[in-house]
C-alpha cells in the first residue's frame, strides 16, 4: 500500500506587530514504498491557528482510509489531531528569515512555477503590491518572513495554491517551546449535531446530519472523512478536544447503522446532476427500473422504493448519484440522540444552522 508515514510533528510561531501569532506547522514523513525509507521534514501550513488547523484536519481525515499512517501502522483522525494539539501547547519561536521569490521555472521546486506566474502576480496586485509585481518581472525579489507575512500567506497560505515548502525549506527551527506562543484555550460549550444513519449495502451508508436531508456518503471511511472536515473542525475550533469524542461517536453510529428498510421511498431527479456522467447514471437507473423518462426529461422525477432498487440489484448505482438527484423520505428519521460534548460550561447548545 502506498501510504505516507507521519513520523514527527512540530509547530513554530512568531508574533505580528499587533501581537497576533502566526503559526507554521512542520511534519516529518516518508513513503511506505520507499526502500530505504528516508524521512523528510516539510513546512505544511502558515497562518492563524484556525488556518493551519484546516490542514491538520485535512491530513487527519486521510488516516481513516489508511493513506496516512504512523510508524506503528494505521491510526485514527482523533489520535492524529491530538498529537498536533500537544505540539500547540508550546510552539518553538520561529526566527525571521529571508525568502527569495523568482518568477518562472519548470521544476516543482521553483518558488513560482511557469504555470503559476499569472495567478501569483494577480494575487500581489490584488493586495496592492504592484511594486512586487514590477520587481519580480525584473528579477528575484527577497521578502522578510516576519515583515512580509501577509504577502507570504496570500501566496503560500492555506487558501493559496502555491506550496509553502518551496520557500520554507527543511525542518522546524531548533529551540525550546514557548508557552506564550500557544493559542488561547477554547472552551465554548458545543453540542455535536444529531446523526441518523442506515446501511444501503455492505459498504455504503445513508446519513442525515443535524436534520439535514439524507445523503449517501459512500463507504464508512469516506463518511468519516467528510464528517471530520465539514462538521468536526468548526466545533473543534470552538472547543478544544471536541474532535476526539465526536469522531469516535460518529464512527460507532455508522457501525451500528441498521439496514435501510425496503419501504423507504426516494425521488430520483436525473436532470439535477451537474455533469453528464451523473445524469446518465440516474437515467440508467430509472431505465433499469422500467420507468419511461418521457418527452421532457428536464422536469422528470421518479418516485420509487428502496425495495424496487434492491429487486433489480442496483443499490450501487444509488451511490454514483449526486445528493441533489435523490430525495429520501423524511419519514426515515428515527429517534435522534445528540452527543453532548464535555465542556467547562454545562449549558451546551447546538450550532447546526451554522454548519449546514
CSV table of C-alpha atoms in Angstrom, one decimal:
chain,number,residue,atom,x,y,z
A,1,UNK,CA,0.0,0.0,0.0
A,2,UNK,CA,1.4,3.4,-1.0
A,3,UNK,CA,0.7,5.1,2.3
A,4,UNK,CA,2.6,8.1,3.8
A,5,UNK,CA,4.0,7.6,7.2
A,6,UNK,CA,3.9,10.6,9.7
A,7,UNK,CA,6.9,10.4,12.0
A,8,UNK,CA,7.2,13.7,13.8
A,9,UNK,CA,5.3,17.0,14.1
A,10,UNK,CA,6.4,20.4,15.2
A,11,UNK,CA,4.7,23.9,15.5
A,12,UNK,CA,6.6,27.1,15.2
A,13,UNK,CA,5.3,30.6,15.7
A,14,UNK,CA,6.0,34.3,15.9
A,15,UNK,CA,4.1,37.4,16.8
A,16,UNK,CA,3.0,40.1,14.3
A,17,UNK,CA,3.4,43.7,15.2
A,18,UNK,CA,-0.2,43.7,16.6
A,19,UNK,CA,0.5,40.7,18.8
A,20,UNK,CA,-1.4,38.1,16.8
A,21,UNK,CA,0.5,34.8,16.5
A,22,UNK,CA,1.4,33.4,13.1
A,23,UNK,CA,2.0,29.6,13.1
A,24,UNK,CA,4.0,27.4,10.8
A,25,UNK,CA,3.4,23.6,11.0
A,26,UNK,CA,6.1,21.2,10.1
A,27,UNK,CA,5.8,17.4,9.6
A,28,UNK,CA,8.4,14.7,9.1
A,29,UNK,CA,7.1,12.0,6.8
A,30,UNK,CA,8.3,9.2,4.4
A,31,UNK,CA,6.6,7.0,1.9
A,32,UNK,CA,5.8,3.4,2.9
A,33,UNK,CA,7.0,2.3,-0.6
A,34,UNK,CA,10.5,3.8,-0.2
A,35,UNK,CA,13.3,1.4,0.4
A,36,UNK,CA,15.2,2.5,2.4
A,37,UNK,CA,12.7,4.9,4.0
A,38,UNK,CA,14.1,8.4,4.1
A,39,UNK,CA,12.2,10.8,6.4
A,40,UNK,CA,11.9,14.4,5.3
A,41,UNK,CA,10.7,17.5,7.1
A,42,UNK,CA,8.3,19.8,5.2
A,43,UNK,CA,6.6,23.0,6.1
A,44,UNK,CA,2.9,22.2,5.8
A,45,UNK,CA,0.9,25.4,6.6
A,46,UNK,CA,1.3,29.0,7.7
A,47,UNK,CA,-1.4,31.3,9.1
A,48,UNK,CA,-3.5,31.7,12.2
A,49,UNK,CA,-4.4,28.8,14.4
A,50,UNK,CA,-7.8,28.4,12.7
A,51,UNK,CA,-6.0,28.5,9.3
A,52,UNK,CA,-3.4,25.8,10.0
A,53,UNK,CA,-5.9,23.5,11.7
A,54,UNK,CA,-7.7,23.2,8.4
A,55,UNK,CA,-4.6,21.4,7.1
A,56,UNK,CA,-4.3,19.3,10.2
A,57,UNK,CA,-7.9,18.1,9.8
A,58,UNK,CA,-7.4,17.5,6.1
A,59,UNK,CA,-4.5,15.2,6.9
A,60,UNK,CA,-6.3,13.7,9.8
A,61,UNK,CA,-9.1,12.7,7.5
A,62,UNK,CA,-6.6,10.7,5.4
A,63,UNK,CA,-5.8,8.5,8.3
A,64,UNK,CA,-9.3,7.0,8.3
A,65,UNK,CA,-8.7,5.2,5.0
A,66,UNK,CA,-5.1,4.3,5.8
A,67,UNK,CA,-3.4,6.5,3.3
A,68,UNK,CA,-1.7,8.3,6.2
A,69,UNK,CA,-0.2,6.2,9.0
A,70,UNK,CA,2.3,6.2,11.8
A,71,UNK,CA,5.4,4.1,12.3
A,72,UNK,CA,3.1,1.7,14.3
A,73,UNK,CA,0.7,1.4,11.4
A,74,UNK,CA,-2.8,2.7,11.0
A,75,UNK,CA,-4.1,5.4,13.3
A,76,UNK,CA,-7.3,7.4,13.6
A,77,UNK,CA,-8.2,11.1,12.9
A,78,UNK,CA,-8.8,11.8,16.5
A,79,UNK,CA,-5.4,10.4,17.6
A,80,UNK,CA,-3.6,12.3,14.8
A,81,UNK,CA,-5.4,15.6,15.8
A,82,UNK,CA,-4.5,15.0,19.4
A,83,UNK,CA,-0.8,14.7,18.5
A,84,UNK,CA,-0.9,18.1,16.9
A,85,UNK,CA,-2.8,19.7,19.8
A,86,UNK,CA,0.1,18.6,22.0
A,87,UNK,CA,2.5,20.4,19.8
A,88,UNK,CA,0.5,23.6,20.0
A,89,UNK,CA,0.9,23.7,23.8
A,90,UNK,CA,4.4,25.2,23.4
A,91,UNK,CA,5.4,26.2,19.8
A,92,UNK,CA,9.0,26.8,19.0
A,93,UNK,CA,9.8,30.5,18.3
A,94,UNK,CA,10.2,31.0,14.5
A,95,UNK,CA,13.1,33.4,13.7
A,96,UNK,CA,12.8,35.8,10.8
A,97,UNK,CA,14.2,34.6,7.5
A,98,UNK,CA,14.9,35.9,4.0
A,99,UNK,CA,12.6,34.4,1.4
A,100,UNK,CA,13.6,34.8,-2.2
A,101,UNK,CA,10.9,34.7,-4.9
A,102,UNK,CA,11.5,34.3,-8.6
A,103,UNK,CA,9.1,34.1,-11.5
A,104,UNK,CA,9.1,31.1,-13.7
A,105,UNK,CA,10.7,27.7,-13.9
A,106,UNK,CA,9.6,24.3,-15.0
A,107,UNK,CA,10.8,22.5,-11.8
A,108,UNK,CA,8.3,21.7,-9.0
A,109,UNK,CA,11.0,23.3,-6.7
A,110,UNK,CA,10.6,26.7,-8.4
A,111,UNK,CA,9.2,29.2,-5.9
A,112,UNK,CA,6.7,30.3,-8.6
A,113,UNK,CA,6.4,27.8,-11.5
A,114,UNK,CA,5.7,28.9,-15.1
A,115,UNK,CA,2.1,27.7,-14.7
A,116,UNK,CA,1.7,29.7,-11.5
A,117,UNK,CA,3.1,33.1,-12.6
A,118,UNK,CA,-0.1,34.8,-13.8
A,119,UNK,CA,-2.1,33.9,-10.7
A,120,UNK,CA,0.7,34.8,-8.4
A,121,UNK,CA,1.0,38.3,-10.0
A,122,UNK,CA,-2.7,38.7,-9.8
A,123,UNK,CA,-2.6,37.9,-6.0
A,124,UNK,CA,0.1,40.5,-5.5
A,125,UNK,CA,-1.8,43.2,-7.5
A,126,UNK,CA,-5.0,42.4,-5.5
A,127,UNK,CA,-3.1,43.1,-2.3
A,128,UNK,CA,-1.8,46.4,-3.6
A,129,UNK,CA,1.7,45.2,-4.1
A,130,UNK,CA,2.4,46.4,-7.7
A,131,UNK,CA,5.9,47.2,-6.5
A,132,UNK,CA,6.5,43.4,-6.1
A,133,UNK,CA,4.9,42.7,-9.4
A,134,UNK,CA,7.3,45.1,-11.1
A,135,UNK,CA,10.2,43.8,-9.1
A,136,UNK,CA,9.6,40.1,-9.9
A,137,UNK,CA,9.3,40.9,-13.6
A,138,UNK,CA,12.7,42.4,-13.4
A,139,UNK,CA,14.3,39.6,-11.4
A,140,UNK,CA,14.3,37.8,-8.0
A,141,UNK,CA,12.8,39.6,-5.0
A,142,UNK,CA,13.7,39.0,-1.4
A,143,UNK,CA,11.0,39.1,1.3
A,144,UNK,CA,11.1,39.0,5.1
A,145,UNK,CA,9.1,36.2,6.7
A,146,UNK,CA,8.1,38.5,9.6
A,147,UNK,CA,7.7,41.8,7.9
A,148,UNK,CA,6.0,40.5,4.7
A,149,UNK,CA,4.0,37.7,6.3
A,150,UNK,CA,0.7,39.0,4.8
A,151,UNK,CA,2.0,38.6,1.3
A,152,UNK,CA,3.6,35.2,2.1
A,153,UNK,CA,0.2,34.0,3.4
A,154,UNK,CA,-1.6,35.4,0.4
A,155,UNK,CA,0.8,33.4,-1.9
A,156,UNK,CA,1.5,30.3,0.2
A,157,UNK,CA,-1.2,30.2,2.8
A,158,UNK,CA,-3.9,27.6,3.4
A,159,UNK,CA,-6.2,29.2,0.8
A,160,UNK,CA,-3.5,29.7,-1.8
A,161,UNK,CA,-2.3,27.2,-4.5
A,162,UNK,CA,1.5,27.6,-4.0
A,163,UNK,CA,3.2,25.1,-1.7
A,164,UNK,CA,4.8,26.5,1.5
A,165,UNK,CA,7.7,24.0,1.5
A,166,UNK,CA,9.1,25.8,-1.7
A,167,UNK,CA,10.1,28.8,0.4
A,168,UNK,CA,10.4,27.5,3.9
A,169,UNK,CA,12.9,24.7,3.4
A,170,UNK,CA,13.8,21.9,5.7
A,171,UNK,CA,12.6,21.2,9.2
A,172,UNK,CA,11.5,23.4,12.1
A,173,UNK,CA,13.8,25.7,14.0
A,174,UNK,CA,15.7,24.4,17.0
A,175,UNK,CA,14.9,25.7,20.4
A,176,UNK,CA,12.7,25.3,23.4
A,177,UNK,CA,8.9,25.7,23.2
A,178,UNK,CA,7.4,28.9,24.4
A,179,UNK,CA,4.1,28.9,26.4
A,180,UNK,CA,3.3,32.4,25.2
A,181,UNK,CA,3.1,31.2,21.6
A,182,UNK,CA,0.4,28.7,22.5
A,183,UNK,CA,-3.1,29.5,21.2
A,184,UNK,CA,-5.7,30.6,23.7
A,185,UNK,CA,-7.7,27.8,25.2
A,186,UNK,CA,-11.2,27.4,23.7
A,187,UNK,CA,-13.9,26.1,26.0
A,188,UNK,CA,-17.1,27.3,24.3
A,189,UNK,CA,-20.0,25.0,25.0
A,190,UNK,CA,-20.8,23.0,21.9
A,191,UNK,CA,-23.0,20.0,21.1
A,192,UNK,CA,-22.5,17.6,18.2
A,193,UNK,CA,-25.3,17.6,15.6
A,194,UNK,CA,-27.7,14.6,15.6
A,195,UNK,CA,-26.8,11.7,13.3
A,196,UNK,CA,-29.2,9.3,11.7
A,197,UNK,CA,-27.7,6.5,9.6
A,198,UNK,CA,-28.8,3.5,7.6
A,199,UNK,CA,-26.8,0.9,5.6
A,200,UNK,CA,-27.6,0.9,2.0
A,201,UNK,CA,-25.5,-2.2,1.3
A,202,UNK,CA,-22.4,-3.9,2.6
A,203,UNK,CA,-20.3,-0.8,2.1
A,204,UNK,CA,-22.4,2.4,1.6
A,205,UNK,CA,-24.2,4.4,4.3
A,206,UNK,CA,-27.1,6.8,4.1
A,207,UNK,CA,-26.7,9.6,6.6
A,208,UNK,CA,-28.6,12.6,7.9
A,209,UNK,CA,-26.5,15.0,10.0
A,210,UNK,CA,-28.2,17.6,12.1
A,211,UNK,CA,-31.6,17.0,10.5
A,212,UNK,CA,-30.2,17.8,7.0
A,213,UNK,CA,-31.6,15.7,4.1
A,214,UNK,CA,-30.3,12.2,3.8
A,215,UNK,CA,-27.3,11.6,1.6
A,216,UNK,CA,-25.3,8.5,0.6
A,217,UNK,CA,-21.8,9.4,1.9
A,218,UNK,CA,-20.2,6.3,0.4
A,219,UNK,CA,-18.1,3.8,2.4
A,220,UNK,CA,-17.8,4.2,6.1
A,221,UNK,CA,-14.3,5.7,5.9
A,222,UNK,CA,-15.4,8.3,3.3
A,223,UNK,CA,-18.3,9.3,5.6
A,224,UNK,CA,-15.9,9.8,8.5
A,225,UNK,CA,-13.6,11.8,6.2
A,226,UNK,CA,-16.5,14.2,5.3
A,227,UNK,CA,-17.7,14.4,8.8
A,228,UNK,CA,-14.3,15.2,10.2
A,229,UNK,CA,-13.7,18.0,7.7
A,230,UNK,CA,-17.1,19.6,7.5
A,231,UNK,CA,-18.7,19.1,10.9
A,232,UNK,CA,-16.0,18.4,13.5
A,233,UNK,CA,-13.5,21.1,12.5
A,234,UNK,CA,-15.8,24.1,13.2
A,235,UNK,CA,-16.6,22.7,16.6
A,236,UNK,CA,-13.0,21.8,17.5
A,237,UNK,CA,-12.1,25.4,16.8
A,238,UNK,CA,-14.7,26.4,19.5
A,239,UNK,CA,-14.0,23.7,22.0
A,240,UNK,CA,-10.5,22.1,22.4
A,241,UNK,CA,-10.7,18.3,22.3
A,242,UNK,CA,-14.2,18.1,20.8
A,243,UNK,CA,-12.9,16.1,17.9
A,244,UNK,CA,-11.9,13.1,20.0
A,245,UNK,CA,-15.4,12.3,21.2
A,246,UNK,CA,-17.3,13.4,18.1
A,247,UNK,CA,-15.4,11.4,15.5
A,248,UNK,CA,-15.4,8.2,17.6
A,249,UNK,CA,-19.2,8.6,18.3
A,250,UNK,CA,-19.9,9.1,14.5
A,251,UNK,CA,-17.8,6.0,13.6
A,252,UNK,CA,-19.8,4.0,16.2
A,253,UNK,CA,-23.0,5.3,14.8
A,254,UNK,CA,-22.1,4.1,11.3
A,255,UNK,CA,-21.0,0.7,12.6
A,256,UNK,CA,-24.4,0.2,14.4
A,257,UNK,CA,-26.5,1.5,11.5
A,258,UNK,CA,-29.4,-0.7,10.6
A,259,UNK,CA,-30.2,-1.9,7.1
A,260,UNK,CA,-32.2,0.6,5.1
A,261,UNK,CA,-35.8,-0.7,5.0
A,262,UNK,CA,-37.3,-1.7,1.6
A,263,UNK,CA,-40.2,0.6,2.3
A,264,UNK,CA,-38.0,3.7,2.3
A,265,UNK,CA,-39.1,5.9,-0.6
A,266,UNK,CA,-36.8,8.1,-2.8
A,267,UNK,CA,-37.4,10.5,-5.5
A,268,UNK,CA,-34.9,10.4,-8.4
A,269,UNK,CA,-34.3,13.6,-10.4
A,270,UNK,CA,-31.8,12.8,-13.2
A,271,UNK,CA,-31.5,16.4,-14.5
A,272,UNK,CA,-30.4,17.7,-11.1
A,273,UNK,CA,-26.9,16.4,-11.8
A,274,UNK,CA,-24.3,19.0,-12.6
A,275,UNK,CA,-22.4,16.7,-15.1
A,276,UNK,CA,-23.5,14.4,-17.8
A,277,UNK,CA,-21.9,11.5,-16.0
A,278,UNK,CA,-24.3,11.8,-13.1
A,279,UNK,CA,-27.3,12.5,-15.3
A,280,UNK,CA,-26.6,9.3,-17.3
A,281,UNK,CA,-26.2,7.3,-14.2
A,282,UNK,CA,-29.6,8.4,-13.0
A,283,UNK,CA,-31.2,7.8,-16.4
A,284,UNK,CA,-29.7,4.3,-16.4
A,285,UNK,CA,-31.2,3.6,-13.0
A,286,UNK,CA,-34.7,4.7,-13.9
A,287,UNK,CA,-34.4,2.8,-17.2
A,288,UNK,CA,-33.5,-0.4,-15.3
A,289,UNK,CA,-36.4,0.2,-13.0
A,290,UNK,CA,-38.6,0.1,-16.1
A,291,UNK,CA,-39.7,3.7,-15.8
A,292,UNK,CA,-40.2,5.7,-19.1
A,293,UNK,CA,-38.4,9.1,-18.9
A,294,UNK,CA,-40.8,10.6,-21.4
A,295,UNK,CA,-40.5,13.6,-23.7
A,296,UNK,CA,-39.5,16.2,-21.1
A,297,UNK,CA,-36.5,14.7,-19.2
A,298,UNK,CA,-35.6,18.0,-17.7
A,299,UNK,CA,-38.6,18.1,-15.4
A,300,UNK,CA,-38.9,14.4,-14.9
A,301,UNK,CA,-39.0,13.0,-11.3
A,302,UNK,CA,-39.4,9.3,-10.4
A,303,UNK,CA,-40.7,8.1,-7.0
A,304,UNK,CA,-39.7,4.6,-6.1
A,305,UNK,CA,-39.0,2.5,-3.1
A,306,UNK,CA,-35.6,1.2,-2.0
A,307,UNK,CA,-37.1,-2.3,-2.4
A,308,UNK,CA,-37.6,-1.6,-6.1
A,309,UNK,CA,-33.9,-0.8,-6.4
A,310,UNK,CA,-32.9,-3.8,-4.5
A,311,UNK,CA,-35.1,-6.0,-6.6
A,312,UNK,CA,-33.0,-5.2,-9.7
A,313,UNK,CA,-29.7,-5.4,-7.7
A,314,UNK,CA,-28.7,-1.8,-8.4
A,315,UNK,CA,-28.1,-0.4,-5.0
A,316,UNK,CA,-24.6,0.5,-6.1
A,317,UNK,CA,-25.9,2.9,-8.8
A,318,UNK,CA,-27.5,5.0,-6.0
A,319,UNK,CA,-24.0,5.7,-4.7
A,320,UNK,CA,-23.0,7.1,-8.1
A,321,UNK,CA,-25.6,9.9,-8.0
A,322,UNK,CA,-25.3,13.4,-6.5
A,323,UNK,CA,-27.2,14.4,-3.4
A,324,UNK,CA,-29.4,16.8,-5.4
A,325,UNK,CA,-30.5,13.9,-7.7
A,326,UNK,CA,-32.0,11.8,-4.8
A,327,UNK,CA,-34.5,13.0,-2.3
A,328,UNK,CA,-35.1,10.5,0.5
A,329,UNK,CA,-38.3,10.2,2.5
A,330,UNK,CA,-38.2,12.4,5.7
A,331,UNK,CA,-40.1,9.5,7.4
A,332,UNK,CA,-36.7,7.8,7.7
A,333,UNK,CA,-35.8,9.9,10.7
A,334,UNK,CA,-35.8,7.8,13.8
A,335,UNK,CA,-35.2,8.8,17.4
A,336,UNK,CA,-32.1,11.0,17.3
A,337,UNK,CA,-29.9,11.4,20.3
A,338,UNK,CA,-27.4,14.3,20.4
A,339,UNK,CA,-23.9,13.5,21.5
A,340,UNK,CA,-23.1,16.0,24.3
A,341,UNK,CA,-19.6,17.4,24.4
A,342,UNK,CA,-17.8,17.7,27.7
A,343,UNK,CA,-17.1,21.4,28.2
A,344,UNK,CA,-16.3,23.8,31.0
A,345,UNK,CA,-19.7,25.2,30.7
A,346,UNK,CA,-22.5,22.7,31.2
A,347,UNK,CA,-25.1,24.8,29.3
A,348,UNK,CA,-24.5,23.1,25.9
A,349,UNK,CA,-26.2,24.3,22.7
A,350,UNK,CA,-26.2,23.4,19.1
A,351,UNK,CA,-24.8,25.3,16.1
A,352,UNK,CA,-26.5,23.2,13.4
A,353,UNK,CA,-27.7,26.2,11.4
A,354,UNK,CA,-24.1,27.4,11.1
A,355,UNK,CA,-22.8,24.0,10.0
A,356,UNK,CA,-25.2,23.2,7.1
